[in-house]
JSON list of C-alpha atoms in Angstrom, two decimals:
[
{"chain": "A", "resi": 1, "resn": "MET", "atom": "CA", "xyz": [11.56, 24.88, -14.35]},
{"chain": "A", "resi": 2, "resn": "PHE", "atom": "CA", "xyz": [9.15, 22.87, -16.51]},
{"chain": "A", "resi": 3, "resn": "GLY", "atom": "CA", "xyz": [10.93, 19.68, -15.54]},
{"chain": "A", "resi": 4, "resn": "ASP", "atom": "CA", "xyz": [10.27, 20.45, -11.90]},
{"chain": "A", "resi": 5, "resn": "MET", "atom": "CA", "xyz": [6.63, 21.24, -12.69]},
{"chain": "A", "resi": 6, "resn": "MET", "atom": "CA", "xyz": [6.22, 17.98, -14.62]},
{"chain": "A", "resi": 7, "resn": "GLY", "atom": "CA", "xyz": [7.86, 16.08, -11.77]},
{"chain": "A", "resi": 8, "resn": "MET", "atom": "CA", "xyz": [5.46, 17.64, -9.26]},
{"chain": "A", "resi": 9, "resn": "MET", "atom": "CA", "xyz": [2.46, 16.87, -11.47]},
{"chain": "A", "resi": 10, "resn": "ASN", "atom": "CA", "xyz": [3.57, 13.25, -11.81]},
{"chain": "A", "resi": 11, "resn": "LYS", "atom": "CA", "xyz": [4.05, 13.00, -8.05]},
{"chain": "A", "resi": 12, "resn": "ILE", "atom": "CA", "xyz": [0.58, 14.42, -7.46]},
{"chain": "A", "resi": 13, "resn": "LYS", "atom": "CA", "xyz": [-0.96, 11.91, -9.89]},
{"chain": "A", "resi": 14, "resn": "GLU", "atom": "CA", "xyz": [0.95, 9.12, -8.17]},
{"chain": "A", "resi": 15, "resn": "THR", "atom": "CA", "xyz": [-0.31, 10.29, -4.79]},
{"chain": "A", "resi": 16, "resn": "GLN", "atom": "CA", "xyz": [-3.90, 10.42, -6.05]},
{"chain": "A", "resi": 17, "resn": "LYS", "atom": "CA", "xyz": [-3.55, 6.83, -7.19]},
{"chain": "A", "resi": 18, "resn": "LYS", "atom": "CA", "xyz": [-2.15, 5.80, -3.80]},
{"chain": "A", "resi": 19, "resn": "VAL", "atom": "CA", "xyz": [-5.01, 7.59, -2.02]},
{"chain": "A", "resi": 20, "resn": "GLU", "atom": "CA", "xyz": [-7.54, 5.66, -4.13]},
{"chain": "A", "resi": 21, "resn": "GLU", "atom": "CA", "xyz": [-5.72, 2.39, -3.42]},
{"chain": "A", "resi": 22, "resn": "THR", "atom": "CA", "xyz": [-5.74, 3.20, 0.29]},
{"chain": "A", "resi": 23, "resn": "LYS", "atom": "CA", "xyz": [-9.49, 3.91, 0.19]},
{"chain": "A", "resi": 24, "resn": "GLU", "atom": "CA", "xyz": [-10.04, 0.51, -1.42]},
{"chain": "A", "resi": 25, "resn": "ARG", "atom": "CA", "xyz": [-7.84, -1.20, 1.18]},
{"chain": "A", "resi": 26, "resn": "LEU", "atom": "CA", "xyz": [-9.71, 0.53, 4.01]},
{"chain": "A", "resi": 27, "resn": "LYS", "atom": "CA", "xyz": [-12.86, -1.26, 2.84]},
{"chain": "A", "resi": 28, "resn": "THR", "atom": "CA", "xyz": [-11.26, -4.46, 4.13]},
{"chain": "A", "resi": 29, "resn": "VAL", "atom": "CA", "xyz": [-10.05, -3.08, 7.48]},
{"chain": "A", "resi": 30, "resn": "LEU", "atom": "CA", "xyz": [-12.59, -4.23, 10.06]},
{"chain": "A", "resi": 31, "resn": "ILE", "atom": "CA", "xyz": [-13.20, -2.48, 13.36]},
{"chain": "A", "resi": 32, "resn": "ASP", "atom": "CA", "xyz": [-15.07, -4.25, 16.15]},
{"chain": "A", "resi": 33, "resn": "GLU", "atom": "CA", "xyz": [-16.80, -2.40, 18.94]},
{"chain": "A", "resi": 34, "resn": "GLU", "atom": "CA", "xyz": [-19.06, -3.61, 21.71]},
{"chain": "A", "resi": 35, "resn": "SER", "atom": "CA", "xyz": [-21.11, -2.22, 24.54]},
{"chain": "A", "resi": 36, "resn": "SER", "atom": "CA", "xyz": [-19.44, -2.15, 27.95]},
{"chain": "A", "resi": 37, "resn": "ASP", "atom": "CA", "xyz": [-21.33, -5.29, 29.02]},
{"chain": "A", "resi": 38, "resn": "GLY", "atom": "CA", "xyz": [-20.84, -7.10, 25.70]},
{"chain": "A", "resi": 39, "resn": "LEU", "atom": "CA", "xyz": [-24.56, -7.37, 24.92]},
{"chain": "A", "resi": 40, "resn": "LEU", "atom": "CA", "xyz": [-24.20, -5.53, 21.60]},
{"chain": "A", "resi": 41, "resn": "LYS", "atom": "CA", "xyz": [-21.35, -5.98, 19.14]},
{"chain": "A", "resi": 42, "resn": "VAL", "atom": "CA", "xyz": [-20.87, -4.20, 15.83]},
{"chain": "A", "resi": 43, "resn": "THR", "atom": "CA", "xyz": [-18.32, -4.52, 13.06]},
{"chain": "A", "resi": 44, "resn": "ILE", "atom": "CA", "xyz": [-17.67, -1.73, 10.55]},
{"chain": "A", "resi": 45, "resn": "THR", "atom": "CA", "xyz": [-15.00, -1.05, 7.96]},
{"chain": "A", "resi": 46, "resn": "ALA", "atom": "CA", "xyz": [-12.51, 1.79, 8.23]},
{"chain": "A", "resi": 47, "resn": "ASN", "atom": "CA", "xyz": [-14.63, 3.42, 5.49]},
{"chain": "A", "resi": 48, "resn": "ARG", "atom": "CA", "xyz": [-17.51, 3.40, 8.00]},
{"chain": "A", "resi": 49, "resn": "GLU", "atom": "CA", "xyz": [-19.61, 0.73, 6.30]},
{"chain": "A", "resi": 50, "resn": "LEU", "atom": "CA", "xyz": [-21.58, -1.42, 8.75]},
{"chain": "A", "resi": 51, "resn": "LYS", "atom": "CA", "xyz": [-20.76, -5.12, 8.28]},
{"chain": "A", "resi": 52, "resn": "ASN", "atom": "CA", "xyz": [-22.28, -6.92, 11.25]},
{"chain": "A", "resi": 53, "resn": "ILE", "atom": "CA", "xyz": [-24.45, -6.42, 14.33]},
{"chain": "A", "resi": 54, "resn": "HIS", "atom": "CA", "xyz": [-24.84, -9.00, 17.09]},
{"chain": "A", "resi": 55, "resn": "ILE", "atom": "CA", "xyz": [-27.55, -8.36, 19.68]},
{"chain": "A", "resi": 56, "resn": "ALA", "atom": "CA", "xyz": [-27.92, -10.45, 22.83]},
{"chain": "A", "resi": 57, "resn": "ASP", "atom": "CA", "xyz": [-31.44, -11.83, 23.29]},
{"chain": "A", "resi": 58, "resn": "GLU", "atom": "CA", "xyz": [-31.97, -9.94, 26.52]},
{"chain": "A", "resi": 59, "resn": "LEU", "atom": "CA", "xyz": [-31.62, -6.61, 24.70]},
{"chain": "A", "resi": 60, "resn": "LEU", "atom": "CA", "xyz": [-34.49, -7.54, 22.42]},
{"chain": "A", "resi": 61, "resn": "GLU", "atom": "CA", "xyz": [-36.88, -7.30, 25.35]},
{"chain": "A", "resi": 62, "resn": "ASP", "atom": "CA", "xyz": [-36.31, -3.55, 25.88]},
{"chain": "A", "resi": 63, "resn": "LYS", "atom": "CA", "xyz": [-36.61, -1.45, 22.72]},
{"chain": "A", "resi": 64, "resn": "GLU", "atom": "CA", "xyz": [-35.47, 1.79, 24.37]},
{"chain": "A", "resi": 65, "resn": "GLN", "atom": "CA", "xyz": [-32.38, 0.17, 25.89]},
{"chain": "A", "resi": 66, "resn": "LEU", "atom": "CA", "xyz": [-31.52, -1.46, 22.55]},
{"chain": "A", "resi": 67, "resn": "GLU", "atom": "CA", "xyz": [-31.79, 1.89, 20.78]},
{"chain": "A", "resi": 68, "resn": "ASP", "atom": "CA", "xyz": [-29.50, 3.49, 23.36]},
{"chain": "A", "resi": 69, "resn": "TYR", "atom": "CA", "xyz": [-26.97, 0.68, 23.00]},
{"chain": "A", "resi": 70, "resn": "LEU", "atom": "CA", "xyz": [-27.04, 0.98, 19.20]},
{"chain": "A", "resi": 71, "resn": "VAL", "atom": "CA", "xyz": [-26.45, 4.73, 19.26]},
{"chain": "A", "resi": 72, "resn": "LEU", "atom": "CA", "xyz": [-23.60, 4.57, 21.78]},
{"chain": "A", "resi": 73, "resn": "THR", "atom": "CA", "xyz": [-21.85, 1.54, 20.30]},
{"chain": "A", "resi": 74, "resn": "LEU", "atom": "CA", "xyz": [-22.20, 2.62, 16.68]},
{"chain": "A", "resi": 75, "resn": "ASN", "atom": "CA", "xyz": [-20.92, 6.11, 17.51]},
{"chain": "A", "resi": 76, "resn": "LYS", "atom": "CA", "xyz": [-17.84, 4.62, 19.23]},
{"chain": "A", "resi": 77, "resn": "ALA", "atom": "CA", "xyz": [-17.21, 2.36, 16.23]},
{"chain": "A", "resi": 78, "resn": "ILE", "atom": "CA", "xyz": [-17.64, 5.23, 13.76]},
{"chain": "A", "resi": 79, "resn": "LYS", "atom": "CA", "xyz": [-15.21, 7.37, 15.77]},
{"chain": "A", "resi": 80, "resn": "LYS", "atom": "CA", "xyz": [-12.57, 4.61, 15.70]},
{"chain": "A", "resi": 81, "resn": "ALA", "atom": "CA", "xyz": [-13.13, 4.01, 11.97]},
{"chain": "A", "resi": 82, "resn": "THR", "atom": "CA", "xyz": [-12.86, 7.73, 11.24]},
{"chain": "A", "resi": 83, "resn": "ASP", "atom": "CA", "xyz": [-9.59, 7.97, 13.19]},
{"chain": "A", "resi": 84, "resn": "VAL", "atom": "CA", "xyz": [-8.11, 5.02, 11.25]},
{"chain": "A", "resi": 85, "resn": "ASN", "atom": "CA", "xyz": [-9.39, 6.36, 7.93]},
{"chain": "A", "resi": 86, "resn": "GLU", "atom": "CA", "xyz": [-8.06, 9.87, 8.46]},
{"chain": "A", "resi": 87, "resn": "ALA", "atom": "CA", "xyz": [-4.68, 8.69, 9.74]},
{"chain": "A", "resi": 88, "resn": "GLU", "atom": "CA", "xyz": [-4.16, 6.33, 6.79]},
{"chain": "A", "resi": 89, "resn": "LEU", "atom": "CA", "xyz": [-5.18, 8.87, 4.17]},
{"chain": "A", "resi": 90, "resn": "ALA", "atom": "CA", "xyz": [-3.16, 11.66, 5.79]},
{"chain": "A", "resi": 91, "resn": "ALA", "atom": "CA", "xyz": [-0.06, 9.45, 5.81]},
{"chain": "A", "resi": 92, "resn": "VAL", "atom": "CA", "xyz": [-0.42, 8.67, 2.11]},
{"chain": "A", "resi": 93, "resn": "ALA", "atom": "CA", "xyz": [-1.11, 12.30, 1.22]},
{"chain": "A", "resi": 94, "resn": "LYS", "atom": "CA", "xyz": [1.83, 13.62, 3.25]},
{"chain": "A", "resi": 95, "resn": "GLU", "atom": "CA", "xyz": [4.18, 11.00, 1.80]},
{"chain": "A", "resi": 96, "resn": "GLY", "atom": "CA", "xyz": [3.22, 12.03, -1.71]},
{"chain": "A", "resi": 97, "resn": "MET", "atom": "CA", "xyz": [3.37, 15.79, -1.32]},
{"chain": "A", "resi": 98, "resn": "PRO", "atom": "CA", "xyz": [5.80, 17.43, -3.70]},
{"chain": "A", "resi": 99, "resn": "ASP", "atom": "CA", "xyz": [8.75, 19.15, -2.07]},
{"chain": "A", "resi": 100, "resn": "ILE", "atom": "CA", "xyz": [7.60, 22.78, -2.20]},
{"chain": "A", "resi": 101, "resn": "PRO", "atom": "CA", "xyz": [9.81, 25.19, -0.25]},
{"chain": "A", "resi": 102, "resn": "GLY", "atom": "CA", "xyz": [8.05, 26.35, 2.93]},
{"chain": "A", "resi": 103, "resn": "MET", "atom": "CA", "xyz": [5.21, 23.81, 2.63]},
{"chain": "A", "resi": 104, "resn": "ASN", "atom": "CA", "xyz": [6.52, 21.58, 5.44]},
{"chain": "A", "resi": 105, "resn": "ASP", "atom": "CA", "xyz": [6.38, 24.52, 7.84]},
{"chain": "A", "resi": 106, "resn": "MET", "atom": "CA", "xyz": [2.68, 24.98, 7.03]},
{"chain": "A", "resi": 107, "resn": "LEU", "atom": "CA", "xyz": [1.88, 21.30, 7.70]},
{"chain": "A", "resi": 108, "resn": "LYS", "atom": "CA", "xyz": [3.23, 21.33, 11.27]}
]
């Protein structure tokens, strides 16, 4: 019984380490998004850190339009980054879950 408990605890610690490693790796995963007409381009990491913004000169002439483009494009990029982030972390967490009877049924 205690051997099983120690094995589970070790597996949980191992999984925590893998989750942290995955979080670090996600800092290097870049996601590019652009407006439908290509006038605004943003790059963020899978951890949702903004890395780059490129704005076409013509957008600089209309503050309101630029603000709209920024909101829409950044929200699309953040959504993509969140999807990647959650999928990667969920995969690591699921892989490292100890084999507890009945737990797999709860995760479906």
